[in-house]
Coordinates of C-alpha atoms in Angstrom, one line a residue:
M12 CA 0.0 0.1 -0.1
A13 CA 1.4 3.4 -1.0
A14 CA 2.0 5.7 2.0
S15 CA -0.1 8.5 0.5
Q16 CA -3.1 6.1 0.1
F17 CA -2.8 5.3 3.5
K18 CA -2.7 8.9 4.7
R19 CA -5.9 9.4 2.7
Y20 CA -7.7 6.8 4.8
I21 CA -6.6 8.5 7.8
W22 CA -7.6 11.9 6.8
L23 CA -11.2 10.6 5.8
V24 CA -11.4 8.8 9.2
D25 CA -10.2 11.9 11.1
T26 CA -12.3 14.2 9.0
I27 CA -15.6 12.5 9.8
R28 CA -14.9 11.6 13.6
S29 CA -13.8 15.2 14.1
A30 CA -16.8 16.6 12.8
G31 CA -19.1 13.9 14.5
R32 CA -21.7 13.9 11.6
I33 CA -20.8 15.6 8.2
S34 CA -22.3 15.6 4.9
R35 CA -20.6 14.3 1.8
Q36 CA -20.5 18.1 0.6
D37 CA -18.6 19.2 3.6
I38 CA -16.1 16.4 3.3
D39 CA -15.4 17.3 -0.5
R40 CA -15.0 21.0 0.5
R41 CA -12.5 19.9 3.1
W42 CA -10.8 17.6 0.4
A43 CA -10.5 20.5 -2.0
N44 CA -8.3 22.3 0.6
S45 CA -6.3 19.4 1.7
S46 CA -2.6 19.0 1.0
L47 CA -3.3 15.6 0.3
N48 CA -5.2 16.4 -2.8
E49 CA -2.4 16.3 -5.2
N50 CA -4.6 16.4 -8.2
H51 CA -6.6 19.5 -7.1
E52 CA -9.8 17.8 -7.2
K53 CA -13.1 19.6 -6.3
A54 CA -14.5 16.4 -4.8
I55 CA -13.5 12.7 -4.1
P56 CA -14.8 10.8 -7.0
E57 CA -17.9 8.6 -5.8
R58 CA -16.1 5.3 -6.7
T59 CA -13.1 6.5 -4.8
F60 CA -15.0 7.6 -1.8
F61 CA -16.5 4.0 -1.3
R62 CA -13.2 2.2 -2.0
Y63 CA -11.9 4.3 0.8
K64 CA -14.9 3.5 2.8
S65 CA -14.5 -0.5 2.2
A66 CA -10.6 -0.2 2.8
I67 CA -11.0 1.7 6.0
E68 CA -13.5 -0.9 7.4
E69 CA -11.0 -3.9 6.5
L70 CA -7.9 -2.2 7.6
F71 CA -9.0 -0.4 10.8
E72 CA -12.3 -2.3 11.5
I73 CA -13.8 1.2 11.5
E74 CA -17.4 1.4 10.0
I75 CA -18.5 4.6 8.2
G76 CA -22.1 4.9 8.4
C77 CA -24.5 7.2 6.5
D78 CA -27.8 8.6 7.9
R79 CA -29.9 8.9 4.9
A80 CA -33.0 10.3 6.9
A81 CA -30.8 13.1 7.9
G82 CA -29.8 14.0 4.3
G83 CA -27.0 11.9 4.0
M84 CA -24.7 12.5 7.0
Y85 CA -21.7 10.5 7.5
Y86 CA -20.5 9.4 10.9
I87 CA -18.2 6.6 12.6
V88 CA -20.4 3.9 13.8
D89 CA -20.0 2.9 17.6
N90 CA -19.9 -0.8 17.6
G91 CA -18.7 -0.8 21.4
F92 CA -15.4 -2.3 20.7
E93 CA -12.2 -0.4 21.2
N94 CA -8.7 -1.5 20.2
R95 CA -6.4 0.6 22.1
T96 CA -3.4 0.0 19.9
R97 CA -5.6 0.7 16.5
Q98 CA -6.9 4.0 18.2
W99 CA -3.6 4.9 19.4
L100 CA -2.2 4.5 15.8
L101 CA -5.0 6.3 14.2
S102 CA -4.5 9.3 16.8
Q103 CA -0.7 9.4 16.0
F104 CA -1.5 9.5 12.1
S105 CA -4.1 12.1 12.6
I106 CA -1.6 14.2 14.3
Q107 CA 0.9 13.9 11.5
N108 CA -1.8 14.7 8.9
S109 CA -3.0 17.9 11.0
L110 CA 0.6 19.0 11.1
Q111 CA 0.7 18.6 7.4
E112 CA -2.5 20.5 6.9
G113 CA -1.3 23.4 8.9
R114 CA 2.3 23.8 7.2
Q115 CA 1.4 27.6 6.8
L116 CA 1.9 27.5 10.8
Q117 CA 5.4 26.4 10.4
G118 CA 7.5 27.5 13.2
R119 CA 4.3 27.8 15.6
I120 CA 3.9 23.9 16.2
L121 CA 6.8 22.4 18.0
Y122 CA 7.0 18.7 18.5
E123 CA 9.6 16.0 19.2
D124 CA 11.1 14.1 16.3
I125 CA 11.0 10.5 16.2
P126 CA 14.1 8.7 14.8
S127 CA 14.2 7.4 11.1
G128 CA 12.2 4.2 10.5
T129 CA 8.7 5.8 10.4
Q130 CA 8.8 5.3 6.5
Y131 CA 8.4 1.4 7.0
L132 CA 5.3 1.9 9.2
S133 CA 2.8 1.5 6.2
I134 CA 4.5 -1.5 5.1
I135 CA 4.6 -3.2 8.3
V136 CA 0.9 -2.7 9.0
D137 CA -0.1 -4.0 5.5
A138 CA 2.2 -6.9 6.2
M139 CA 0.4 -7.4 9.5
R140 CA -3.1 -7.3 8.0
N141 CA -2.2 -9.8 5.5
N142 CA 0.0 -11.8 7.8
L143 CA 2.9 -11.9 5.4
W144 CA 6.7 -12.3 6.2
L145 CA 9.1 -9.3 5.9
Q146 CA 12.6 -9.4 4.7
V147 CA 14.7 -7.2 7.1
R148 CA 18.1 -5.9 6.6
H149 CA 19.3 -4.8 10.2
C150 CA 22.2 -3.3 11.9
R151 CA 22.7 -3.5 15.8
F152 CA 23.5 -0.4 18.1
D153 CA 26.5 -2.2 19.3
S154 CA 27.9 -3.4 16.2
H155 CA 28.3 -2.2 12.5
E156 CA 27.7 -5.7 11.2
E157 CA 24.5 -6.0 9.0
S158 CA 22.2 -8.9 9.1
V159 CA 19.5 -10.2 7.0
F160 CA 16.6 -12.2 8.1
M161 CA 12.8 -13.1 7.7
L162 CA 10.6 -11.5 10.4
A163 CA 6.8 -12.4 11.0
P164 CA 5.5 -9.1 12.2
Y165 CA 3.3 -9.6 15.4
C166 CA 3.0 -6.1 16.6
L167 CA 4.2 -2.5 16.5
K168 CA 5.0 -0.6 19.6
V169 CA 6.4 3.1 20.3
F170 CA 8.4 3.9 23.5
K171 CA 10.1 7.3 24.1
Q172 CA 10.1 8.4 20.5
R173 CA 11.2 5.1 18.9
W174 CA 9.0 2.6 17.1
Y175 CA 9.6 -1.1 17.7
I176 CA 8.5 -4.1 15.9
L177 CA 7.9 -7.4 17.6
G178 CA 8.0 -10.6 15.6
K179 CA 9.3 -14.0 15.1
N180 CA 12.7 -14.2 13.6
S181 CA 12.6 -17.2 11.3
E182 CA 16.4 -17.9 11.7
H183 CA 16.5 -18.1 15.6
K184 CA 12.8 -19.4 15.7
D185 CA 11.8 -17.0 18.6
V186 CA 10.0 -13.7 19.2
R187 CA 12.4 -10.7 19.1
L188 CA 12.0 -6.9 19.3
Y189 CA 13.8 -4.5 16.8
A190 CA 14.1 -0.8 16.6
L191 CA 12.7 0.6 13.4
D192 CA 15.5 3.1 13.2
R193 CA 18.3 0.3 13.0
I194 CA 16.3 -1.3 10.0
I195 CA 18.2 -0.5 6.9
A196 CA 16.0 -2.0 4.2
L197 CA 12.6 -3.6 4.6
E198 CA 10.2 -5.3 2.0
T199 CA 7.2 -7.5 2.0
T200 CA 7.5 -11.1 0.9
D201 CA 4.6 -13.4 -0.6
K202 CA 5.1 -15.8 2.2
T203 CA 2.3 -16.1 4.7
F204 CA 2.3 -16.8 8.5
S205 CA -0.1 -17.6 11.1
L206 CA -0.3 -15.6 14.4
P207 CA 0.0 -18.1 17.1
R208 CA -3.4 -18.7 18.9
N209 CA -2.1 -18.4 22.4
F210 CA -0.1 -15.2 21.5
D211 CA -1.5 -12.2 23.1
V212 CA 0.4 -8.8 22.8
Q213 CA -1.1 -7.2 25.8
S214 CA -0.1 -10.3 27.8
Y215 CA 3.5 -10.3 26.4
F216 CA 4.2 -6.8 27.7
R217 CA 2.2 -7.1 30.9
G218 CA 4.2 -6.6 33.9
F219 CA 7.1 -4.7 32.1
Y220 CA 7.6 -0.9 31.4
G221 CA 8.4 0.0 27.8
V222 CA 9.4 -2.6 25.4
F223 CA 12.2 -4.6 26.8
R224 CA 11.3 -7.7 29.0
G225 CA 14.7 -9.2 30.0
E226 CA 14.3 -12.8 31.2
Q227 CA 16.5 -12.0 34.4
F228 CA 13.7 -9.6 35.6
K229 CA 10.2 -10.8 37.1
P230 CA 7.1 -8.3 37.9
E231 CA 7.1 -7.4 41.6
H232 CA 5.3 -4.8 43.8
I233 CA 7.3 -1.5 43.6
R234 CA 6.3 1.1 46.2
V235 CA 7.5 4.7 46.5
R236 CA 6.7 8.1 48.3
V237 CA 6.8 11.3 46.3
T238 CA 6.4 15.0 47.1
D239 CA 3.4 16.9 46.8
A240 CA 5.0 18.5 44.0
A241 CA 5.8 15.4 41.8
A242 CA 2.5 13.5 42.8
P243 CA 0.4 15.5 40.1
F244 CA 2.7 14.2 37.4
L245 CA 2.2 10.6 38.2
R246 CA -1.5 11.2 38.8
S247 CA -1.8 12.7 35.4
L248 CA 0.5 10.4 33.3
P249 CA 0.8 6.9 35.2
L250 CA 4.0 5.0 34.5
H251 CA 2.2 1.8 33.9
V252 CA -1.2 0.5 34.0
S253 CA -0.8 -1.4 37.4
Q254 CA -0.1 2.0 39.1
R255 CA -2.2 2.7 42.4
E256 CA -2.2 5.5 44.8
S257 CA -2.7 3.6 48.1
E258 CA -2.3 6.8 50.2
P259 CA -1.5 10.3 49.3
C260 CA 1.8 10.5 47.4
V261 CA 2.5 6.9 47.9
F262 CA 2.4 4.9 44.5
T263 CA 2.6 1.4 44.1
W264 CA 3.2 -0.7 40.6
Y265 CA 3.3 -4.4 39.9
V266 CA 6.1 -4.4 37.3
A267 CA 9.5 -5.7 36.6
P268 CA 12.4 -3.4 37.8
T269 CA 14.1 -3.3 34.6
F270 CA 16.8 -0.7 33.7
D271 CA 14.2 1.4 31.8
F272 CA 11.6 1.4 34.7
V273 CA 14.5 2.3 37.3
Q274 CA 15.7 5.0 35.2
Q275 CA 12.3 6.4 35.0
L276 CA 12.0 6.7 38.6
R277 CA 15.4 8.4 38.9
T278 CA 14.2 11.1 36.9
F279 CA 12.2 12.3 39.9
G280 CA 15.5 12.8 41.8
S281 CA 15.2 13.8 45.5
D282 CA 11.3 14.0 44.9
L283 CA 11.2 10.1 45.3
E284 CA 11.8 7.6 47.8
V285 CA 11.7 4.0 47.2
L286 CA 9.9 2.3 49.9
A287 CA 10.0 -1.5 48.6
P288 CA 11.3 -3.8 47.6
E289 CA 14.4 -3.6 50.0
S290 CA 16.8 -4.5 47.1
L291 CA 15.7 -1.5 45.1
R292 CA 15.7 1.0 48.0
D293 CA 19.2 -0.3 48.9
E294 CA 20.2 0.3 45.0
F295 CA 19.0 3.9 45.3
A296 CA 20.7 4.4 48.5
E297 CA 24.2 3.4 47.3
E298 CA 23.6 5.8 44.4
A299 CA 22.9 8.3 46.5
M300 CA 26.0 8.0 48.5
R301 CA 28.0 7.7 45.1
L302 CA 26.4 11.0 44.0
S303 CA 27.3 12.7 47.5
R304 CA 30.9 11.7 47.2
M305 CA 30.9 13.1 43.8
Y306 CA 29.8 16.5 44.8

């Protein structure tokens, strides 16, 4: 699927969703002013519109309904099912489309760059939808040596401005994670795979913060106390789905103490005290002593 076509699907979903209910005439008016309208069409051709509508339902499981009694108003059908990953992806692409539409505001919209690799997203999404193996050319962070392998894409995940793909490596015959910005080349093959019935992406990452699991780490209860000034940051943006505030300014997670999670706790500095487990409390105490000796 061409990236431009993928963006048109997102544009149509975002246009209808943001309006709530919208006529075909208003959709066409917005399309006439869209930067995606490279052919400067005054309206989306009828056949093209319904082709997009069908593709959106197949790709995103989002149904676009039409209320004929209200004069042909289009809306997103609420089917009572929400896939968090799909909704997040749609949200991110919608933001990108909005930024592209507002190019005349250049210099007034500031956002963080995501490292290279985003050009592969549409290819990966298409391969996931059709259960197709990918041929990947990859280079590790700690090595300049390149490797080429086949990967069955299971899921996409973003963490701290970096996109990752999780999938089965045909050579090692296990599930591995790769950062998209370390991929040099990527192409779809015609070889299909079957997603294991017992594989659940949410379960795979449950109990872990970020993307790296680490077999040496197991989820456990981590309890901290933070200052009144730091507490609102944790309340408004929980570090993990298991986060609970057992008493004012005391937070608990059931999560593995991986390097990424511990580093995130360290960003609070003296505004955070580790209460449990004792091993993690000792680790923070030793670091505090090292820092005091340095200064």
